[in-house]
Short mmCIF file of C-alpha atoms in Angstrom, two decimals:
data_model
loop_
_atom_site.label_atom_id
_atom_site.label_comp_id
_atom_site.label_asym_id
_atom_site.label_seq_id
_atom_site.Cartn_x
_atom_site.Cartn_y
_atom_site.Cartn_z
CA MET N 90 85.74 94.22 105.77
CA GLU N 91 85.32 96.69 102.95
CA PRO N 92 82.93 96.00 100.04
CA ILE N 93 84.45 93.96 97.23
CA TRP N 94 83.94 96.71 94.66
CA ASN N 95 86.50 98.80 96.52
CA LEU N 96 89.07 96.69 94.70
CA LEU N 97 88.44 98.89 91.68
CA TYR N 98 90.78 101.28 93.44
CA LEU N 99 93.64 99.10 92.15
CA LEU N 100 92.88 100.43 88.66
CA GLU N 101 93.48 104.03 89.70
CA PRO N 102 96.77 105.65 88.60
CA ALA N 103 98.70 105.39 91.89
CA PRO N 104 98.19 101.67 92.70
CA PHE N 105 98.36 100.66 89.04
CA THR N 106 101.65 102.52 88.59
CA LEU N 107 102.99 101.01 91.80
CA ILE N 108 102.22 97.48 90.58
CA VAL N 109 103.71 98.02 87.12
CA THR N 110 106.82 99.67 88.57
CA ALA N 111 107.39 96.92 91.12
CA VAL N 112 107.06 94.15 88.53
CA ALA N 113 109.34 95.98 86.10
CA VAL N 114 111.98 96.65 88.76
CA THR N 115 111.92 93.03 89.95
CA PHE N 116 112.42 91.76 86.41
CA ALA N 117 115.09 94.37 85.62
CA SER N 118 116.97 93.48 88.80
CA ALA N 119 117.12 89.81 87.80
CA VAL N 120 118.29 90.60 84.27
CA ARG N 121 120.92 93.05 85.53
CA ALA N 122 122.17 90.43 87.99
CA LEU N 123 122.63 87.94 85.16
CA ASN N 124 124.41 90.46 82.96
CA HIS N 125 126.63 91.63 85.82
CA GLU N 126 127.75 88.09 86.56
CA LYS N 127 128.57 87.57 82.89
CA GLU N 128 130.53 90.84 82.79
CA MET N 129 132.61 89.88 85.81
CA GLU N 130 133.38 86.45 84.38
CA ARG N 131 134.22 87.87 80.97
CA ASN N 132 136.52 90.56 82.36
CA ARG N 133 137.98 88.35 85.10
CA ASP N 134 137.17 91.22 87.45
CA LEU N 135 136.94 89.94 91.02
CA SER N 136 136.88 93.38 92.63
CA GLU N 137 133.11 93.58 92.14
CA ALA N 138 132.37 89.90 92.61
CA SER N 139 128.95 89.08 93.99
CA ILE N 140 128.40 87.79 97.49
CA THR N 141 126.79 84.34 97.45
CA LEU N 142 124.81 83.66 100.60
CA ASP N 143 125.18 80.38 102.43
CA LYS N 144 122.67 78.85 104.85
CA SER N 145 124.01 80.57 107.96
CA GLN N 146 124.04 83.97 106.26
CA ALA N 147 120.50 83.43 105.00
CA LEU N 148 119.36 82.66 108.55
CA MET N 149 121.12 85.75 109.89
CA ILE N 150 119.37 88.16 107.53
CA PRO N 151 115.97 88.09 109.32
CA ILE N 152 117.71 88.34 112.70
CA MET N 153 119.84 91.31 111.67
CA SER N 154 116.85 92.90 109.95
CA SER N 155 114.85 92.59 113.17
CA CYS N 156 117.64 94.21 115.17
CA SER N 157 117.90 97.04 112.65
CA LEU N 158 114.14 97.49 112.71
CA LEU N 159 114.08 97.82 116.50
CA LEU N 160 117.06 100.17 116.43
CA MET N 161 115.29 102.47 114.00
CA PHE N 162 112.03 102.17 115.93
CA TYR N 163 113.59 103.46 119.13
CA LEU N 164 116.46 105.61 117.89
CA PHE N 165 115.40 106.77 114.43
CA SER N 166 115.30 110.46 115.33
CA SER N 167 118.83 110.24 116.75
CA VAL N 168 120.41 108.46 113.80
CA SER N 169 118.25 109.72 110.94
CA GLN N 170 120.79 112.26 109.68
CA LEU N 171 123.53 109.63 109.72
CA LEU N 172 121.22 107.25 107.84
CA THR N 173 120.48 109.96 105.29
CA ALA N 174 124.19 110.59 104.68
CA PHE N 175 124.90 106.87 104.33
CA THR N 176 121.92 106.43 102.01
CA ALA N 177 123.11 109.33 99.84
CA ILE N 178 126.52 107.69 99.37
CA ALA N 179 124.93 104.31 98.62
CA SER N 180 122.57 105.98 96.15
CA VAL N 181 125.42 107.56 94.19
CA SER N 182 127.20 104.22 93.96
CA SER N 183 124.04 102.31 93.00
CA LEU N 184 122.98 104.85 90.40
CA PHE N 185 126.47 104.77 88.88
CA PHE N 186 126.30 100.96 88.74
CA CYS N 187 122.89 100.98 87.04
CA LEU N 188 123.73 103.64 84.45
CA SER N 189 127.23 102.43 83.57
CA PRO N 190 126.14 99.72 81.07
CA HIS N 191 123.93 102.18 79.20
CA VAL N 192 126.69 104.77 79.06
CA ALA N 193 129.13 102.10 77.86
CA TYR N 194 126.70 101.10 75.11
CA VAL N 195 126.31 104.69 73.92
CA LYS N 196 130.09 105.16 74.00
CA SER N 197 130.63 102.00 71.96
CA HIS N 198 127.78 102.66 69.54
CA TYR N 199 128.95 106.15 68.66
CA GLY N 200 132.67 105.44 68.97
CA LEU N 201 133.25 108.15 71.56
CA ALA N 202 136.79 108.76 72.76
CA ASP N 203 137.14 108.07 76.46
CA PRO N 204 140.71 108.61 77.71
CA PHE N 205 141.82 107.48 81.15
CA VAL N 206 142.18 110.35 83.57
CA SER N 207 143.25 108.63 86.78
CA ARG N 208 143.50 105.39 88.71
CA CYS N 209 141.50 104.90 91.89
CA CYS N 210 141.65 101.81 94.11
CA SER N 211 143.64 99.89 91.45
CA LYS N 212 140.97 100.63 88.84
CA SER N 213 141.25 102.93 85.84
CA PHE N 214 138.88 105.87 85.75
CA THR N 215 137.88 107.41 82.43
CA ARG N 216 136.57 110.84 81.57
CA ILE N 217 133.07 109.59 80.76
CA GLN N 218 132.98 107.66 84.03
CA GLY N 219 133.92 110.86 85.81
CA LEU N 220 131.09 112.73 84.11
CA LEU N 221 128.69 109.92 84.99
CA LEU N 222 129.79 109.99 88.63
CA PHE N 223 129.27 113.76 88.69
CA THR N 224 125.80 113.36 87.17
CA CYS N 225 124.84 110.73 89.74
CA SER N 226 126.08 113.00 92.54
CA MET N 227 123.99 115.88 91.19
CA ILE N 228 120.88 113.68 91.07
CA VAL N 229 121.39 112.68 94.70
CA ALA N 230 122.03 116.33 95.61
CA ALA N 231 118.76 117.29 93.92
CA TRP N 232 116.99 114.66 96.01
CA LEU N 233 118.59 115.99 99.19
CA VAL N 234 117.41 119.50 98.38
CA SER N 235 113.93 118.79 97.05
CA GLY N 236 113.01 115.41 98.53
CA HIS N 237 110.88 114.81 95.44
CA TRP N 238 109.22 111.41 95.30
CA VAL N 239 110.32 110.79 91.69
CA LEU N 240 113.97 111.17 92.68
CA ASN N 241 113.33 109.04 95.76
CA ASN N 242 111.97 106.27 93.54
CA LEU N 243 114.85 106.56 91.09
CA LEU N 244 117.39 106.13 93.87
CA GLY N 245 115.41 103.33 95.52
CA ILE N 246 115.17 101.42 92.25
CA SER N 247 118.91 101.77 91.66
CA ILE N 248 119.66 100.50 95.18
CA CYS N 249 117.37 97.50 94.61
CA ILE N 250 119.02 96.60 91.29
CA ALA N 251 122.53 96.99 92.71
CA PHE N 252 121.68 94.86 95.75
CA VAL N 253 120.26 91.98 93.69
CA SER N 254 123.30 92.09 91.40
CA HIS N 255 125.81 91.87 94.24
CA VAL N 256 124.03 89.54 96.70
CA ARG N 257 123.20 86.18 95.17
CA LEU N 258 121.57 82.91 96.15
CA PRO N 259 123.36 79.64 95.26
CA ASN N 260 120.32 77.39 95.01
CA VAL N 261 116.63 77.04 95.77
CA LYS N 262 117.37 75.37 99.12
CA VAL N 263 119.02 78.49 100.51
CA CYS N 264 116.43 80.62 98.73
CA ALA N 265 113.55 78.71 100.33
CA MET N 266 115.22 79.02 103.72
CA LEU N 267 115.67 82.77 103.32
CA LEU N 268 112.16 83.37 101.99
CA SER N 269 110.59 81.22 104.71
CA CYS N 270 112.40 83.12 107.45
CA LEU N 271 111.48 86.48 105.93
CA PHE N 272 107.91 85.22 105.52
CA VAL N 273 107.72 84.75 109.30
CA TYR N 274 109.66 87.98 109.91
CA ASP N 275 107.24 90.08 107.87
CA ILE N 276 104.14 88.53 109.45
CA PHE N 277 105.45 89.02 112.99
CA TRP N 278 106.51 92.64 112.64
CA VAL N 279 103.33 93.70 110.83
CA PHE N 280 100.69 91.70 112.69
CA PHE N 281 102.09 90.98 116.16
CA SER N 282 104.68 93.63 117.05
CA GLU N 283 102.04 96.03 118.37
CA ARG N 284 101.09 93.58 121.12
CA ILE N 285 104.67 93.53 122.39
CA PHE N 286 106.04 97.00 121.63
CA GLY N 287 102.86 99.05 121.84
CA ALA N 288 102.97 100.09 118.18
CA ASN N 289 103.23 98.50 114.78
CA VAL N 290 107.01 98.56 114.47
CA MET N 291 107.14 97.87 110.74
CA VAL N 292 104.61 100.56 109.85
CA SER N 293 106.13 103.08 112.25
CA VAL N 294 109.60 102.70 110.77
CA ALA N 295 108.34 102.62 107.18
CA THR N 296 106.40 105.87 107.56
CA GLN N 297 109.00 107.89 109.47
CA GLN N 298 110.73 110.71 107.65
CA ALA N 299 114.42 111.37 108.20
CA SER N 300 115.94 114.71 109.11
CA ASN N 301 117.78 116.30 106.22
CA PRO N 302 121.44 117.03 107.09
CA VAL N 303 121.63 119.50 104.20
CA HIS N 304 118.86 121.56 105.79
CA THR N 305 120.62 121.40 109.16
CA VAL N 306 123.93 122.61 107.72
CA ALA N 307 122.23 125.34 105.68
CA ASP N 308 120.36 126.51 108.77
CA ARG N 309 123.55 126.76 110.81
CA LEU N 310 125.30 128.64 108.00
CA GLY N 311 122.42 131.10 107.75
CA PHE N 312 121.45 130.16 104.20
CA PRO N 313 119.01 132.88 103.03
CA ASP N 314 116.60 130.65 101.04
CA LEU N 315 116.29 127.92 103.63
CA GLN N 316 112.68 127.21 102.64
CA LEU N 317 113.93 125.84 99.32
CA ILE N 318 115.55 122.89 101.10
CA THR N 319 113.23 120.23 102.43
CA LYS N 320 113.52 119.66 106.17
CA LYS N 321 112.36 116.03 106.13
CA LEU N 322 113.13 113.27 103.64
CA GLU N 323 111.59 109.97 102.67
CA LEU N 324 114.60 107.66 102.51
CA PRO N 325 114.85 105.64 99.27
CA VAL N 326 114.26 102.34 101.05
CA LYS N 327 110.83 102.20 99.44
CA ILE N 328 109.10 103.39 96.31
CA ILE N 329 106.28 105.85 96.87
CA PHE N 330 103.52 107.29 94.72
CA PRO N 331 101.12 110.10 95.68
CA ARG N 332 97.59 108.84 95.94
CA ASN N 333 96.46 111.79 93.81
CA LEU N 334 99.07 110.93 91.18
CA LEU N 335 97.36 112.75 88.31
CA GLY N 336 95.51 115.43 90.21
CA GLY N 337 96.13 118.37 92.49
CA ALA N 338 98.87 120.93 92.42
CA VAL N 339 99.78 120.57 96.08
CA SER N 340 102.49 117.97 96.67
CA ALA N 341 101.82 115.24 99.21
CA ARG N 342 103.87 115.55 102.35
CA SER N 343 102.56 113.09 104.94
CA ALA N 344 102.89 109.31 104.77
CA ALA N 345 99.11 108.95 104.47
CA ASP N 346 99.25 110.84 101.16
CA PHE N 347 101.43 108.14 99.57
CA MET N 348 101.19 104.53 98.53
CA MET N 349 104.44 102.76 99.29
CA LEU N 350 106.23 99.47 98.82
CA GLY N 351 109.45 98.55 100.60
CA LEU N 352 112.54 97.72 98.59
CA GLY N 353 112.71 94.34 100.31
CA ASP N 354 109.37 93.42 98.76
CA MET N 355 111.03 93.82 95.37
CA ALA N 356 114.63 92.82 96.10
CA ILE N 357 113.93 89.52 97.89
CA PRO N 358 111.68 88.08 95.14
CA ALA N 359 114.11 89.48 92.56
CA MET N 360 116.87 87.34 94.11
CA LEU N 361 114.74 84.28 93.34
CA LEU N 362 114.13 85.53 89.82
CA ALA N 363 117.86 86.10 89.34
CA LEU N 364 118.53 82.56 90.54
CA VAL N 365 116.12 80.91 88.11
CA LEU N 366 117.20 83.22 85.29
CA CYS N 367 120.80 82.10 85.79
CA PHE N 368 119.64 78.48 85.92
CA ASP N 369 117.72 78.86 82.66
CA HIS N 370 120.71 80.51 81.04
CA ARG N 371 123.04 77.73 82.13
CA LYS N 372 120.65 75.04 80.90
CA SER N 373 120.21 76.57 77.47
CA ARG N 374 122.70 75.47 74.83
CA ASP N 375 121.61 77.86 72.11
CA PRO N 376 121.08 81.61 72.03
CA VAL N 377 117.88 82.31 73.90
CA ASN N 378 115.27 85.01 73.70
CA LEU N 379 113.54 86.33 76.80
CA LEU N 380 110.25 86.39 74.88
CA GLU N 381 110.33 82.68 74.00
CA LEU N 382 107.82 81.70 76.64
CA ASN N 383 106.95 78.24 75.36
CA SER N 384 110.34 77.30 73.96
CA SER N 385 112.43 74.69 75.72
CA LYS N 386 115.43 76.92 75.24
CA GLY N 387 113.76 80.02 76.68
CA HIS N 388 113.95 81.47 80.18
CA THR N 389 110.91 79.50 81.26
CA TYR N 390 111.17 79.53 85.05
CA ILE N 391 111.26 83.30 85.27
CA TRP N 392 108.01 83.45 83.32
CA TYR N 393 106.36 81.44 86.08
CA ALA N 394 107.92 83.40 88.94
CA LEU N 395 107.32 86.87 87.48
CA PRO N 396 103.54 86.52 86.95
CA GLY N 397 103.45 84.92 90.40
CA TYR N 398 105.08 88.04 91.80
CA ALA N 399 102.51 90.26 90.09
CA ILE N 400 99.64 88.12 91.41
CA GLY N 401 101.08 88.12 94.93
CA LEU N 402 101.55 91.89 94.91
CA ILE N 403 98.03 92.53 93.65
CA THR N 404 96.69 90.15 96.31
CA ALA N 405 98.61 91.98 99.03
CA LEU N 406 97.25 95.35 97.91
CA ALA N 407 93.74 93.92 97.61
CA ALA N 408 93.94 92.49 101.13
CA GLY N 409 95.04 95.87 102.43
CA ILE N 410 92.08 97.56 100.76
CA LEU N 411 89.53 95.01 101.98
CA THR N 412 90.81 94.85 105.57
CA HIS N 413 91.80 98.52 105.70
CA SER N 414 95.01 97.55 107.49
CA PRO N 415 98.70 97.16 106.58
CA GLN N 416 99.62 93.81 105.08
CA PRO N 417 102.96 91.96 105.14
CA ALA N 418 103.66 91.77 101.42
CA LEU N 419 105.92 88.72 101.76
CA LEU N 420 102.95 86.78 103.16
CA TYR N 421 101.62 86.79 99.61
CA LEU N 422 104.81 87.16 97.57
CA VAL N 423 106.72 84.17 98.97
CA PRO N 424 104.17 81.47 98.05
CA SER N 425 103.25 83.16 94.76
CA THR N 426 106.87 83.23 93.52
CA LEU N 427 108.59 80.29 95.18
CA GLY N 428 105.57 77.99 94.80
CA PRO N 429 105.37 78.00 90.99
CA VAL N 430 109.13 77.49 90.65
CA ILE N 431 109.11 74.45 92.95
CA VAL N 432 105.98 72.93 91.39
CA VAL N 433 107.13 73.39 87.79
CA SER N 434 110.65 72.14 88.50
CA TRP N 435 109.21 69.08 90.25
CA MET N 436 106.99 68.35 87.25
CA ARG N 437 110.02 68.66 84.96
CA LYS N 438 112.17 66.52 87.26
CA GLU N 439 114.61 69.41 87.70
CA LEU N 440 113.82 70.16 91.33
CA ALA N 441 116.84 68.27 92.67
CA GLU N 442 119.16 70.21 90.39
CA LEU N 443 117.57 73.53 91.32
CA TRP N 444 117.45 72.58 95.00
CA GLU N 445 121.16 71.85 95.31
CA GLY N 446 122.14 74.18 92.51
CA SER N 447 125.43 75.21 91.03
CA MET N 448 126.55 78.64 90.02
CA PRO N 449 126.24 79.09 86.27
CA ASN N 450 129.27 79.28 84.04
CA PHE N 451 129.08 82.48 82.07
CA ILE N 452 132.37 82.06 80.25
CA ASP N 453 130.74 80.04 77.51
CA LYS N 454 130.52 82.62 74.78
CA ALA N 455 128.11 80.52 72.78
CA ARG N 456 125.38 81.39 75.22
CA GLN N 457 124.10 84.86 74.53
CA VAL N 458 120.88 86.42 75.79
CA GLU N 459 118.97 88.18 73.05
CA VAL N 460 116.83 90.85 74.66
#
C-alpha cells in the first residue's frame, strides 16, 4: 500500500485531464443521444434508428465481450491490421456523426447554400456533407500516419458518442442487469484472469499496440520516407494521456508512458446517463434548462449520476495509485452511478416507472432543451 499523500498525483496534469475529459465525454454522449433520438423522431428517419437492448441482448454483451477479449489476447498480432482497418472505417463514420450537427448549425446560421450532389443508399448527399466526410477521412488518415495520441483520443471520443447514441437502454431494469454483469466481467478479467490464463488478460489486451497497415503497404511499395509513418498504433478504444503531459519534448511510445481509460468505462455509464436524461425530458412539461439543478422541471437525475461517475472514476484512479495495480473501473463506476439513481428515484416514488420504463416521446414540440 502506497502512502496516502501519493493521491496528490491525481492533481497533476495527466490524471486531472483524464478525469475532466472522461466526465465531459460521458455527459456529452448522453446529451447527444437525447438530441439524436429527437432528430430521428422529428425527421421520421428510421434508417439511423437506435438499437434498444432487451434483457437477452444485455446478458449477451458480457459474454461476447469476454470472447472478443480472449480472441484478441491470443490472436491480436494476427488480426491487428484487420482491426486497425475496421477501426479506421468506424472512426470516419463516428466522427462524421459527431460533427454533422455542428456543421448543420453553421450552415443554418450563416445561410450557406448546400446543393445536393448525389444520392447514396436512398439518402441525399450534399456538398457540405461531402466536404465533411473528406475532412473526417483526412483526420483518420493523419492518425494512421502519425499515431498521435490527440488524434487517437479524438477518434475514441467520437466512437463513444456514436455508440451511446445508437445503442440504447429501455429502462433501469435492463440497465441494472447490464451493469451488474459488466461489473462481474470487469472484476474477473482484471483480478482473476491471471490465475487461469497466466497473464492479466484485460491489461495485456489494453496495452497492446496494433500493426499499422499503412506502414506495411508503404514498406512493400518502397516508400522513401517510411520513418514518417508510425509502425505501431494505439487503437482508439481508449483515451490516453502522456504522463509527462506538459513536459518533455520526446513523445511517449510505450504503454507505461501513458495513462489510459477504456471507452467502455465511459460508454457504459453514459448509457445510464442517456436513459435518465431521456426520462427527465419526458417527465418535464415545460422547457427545461440543463443548469436547473434544484428545479422540479430540470434534468435532476443526471445531476446525481454524473457526479457519481466523477467520484467513482476518481476512486478507481486513487485505488490504482494506492495499490500500485490495475483496477477494474466498473467496480467503482457501477455503484457510484446506478446507486444514486435508484436511491433518489425510490425516495421520489419514481423507481417503478424508471424500473419498467418507456421510451420517451420526442415528437412533442413543446418540450425543448435549452442548453
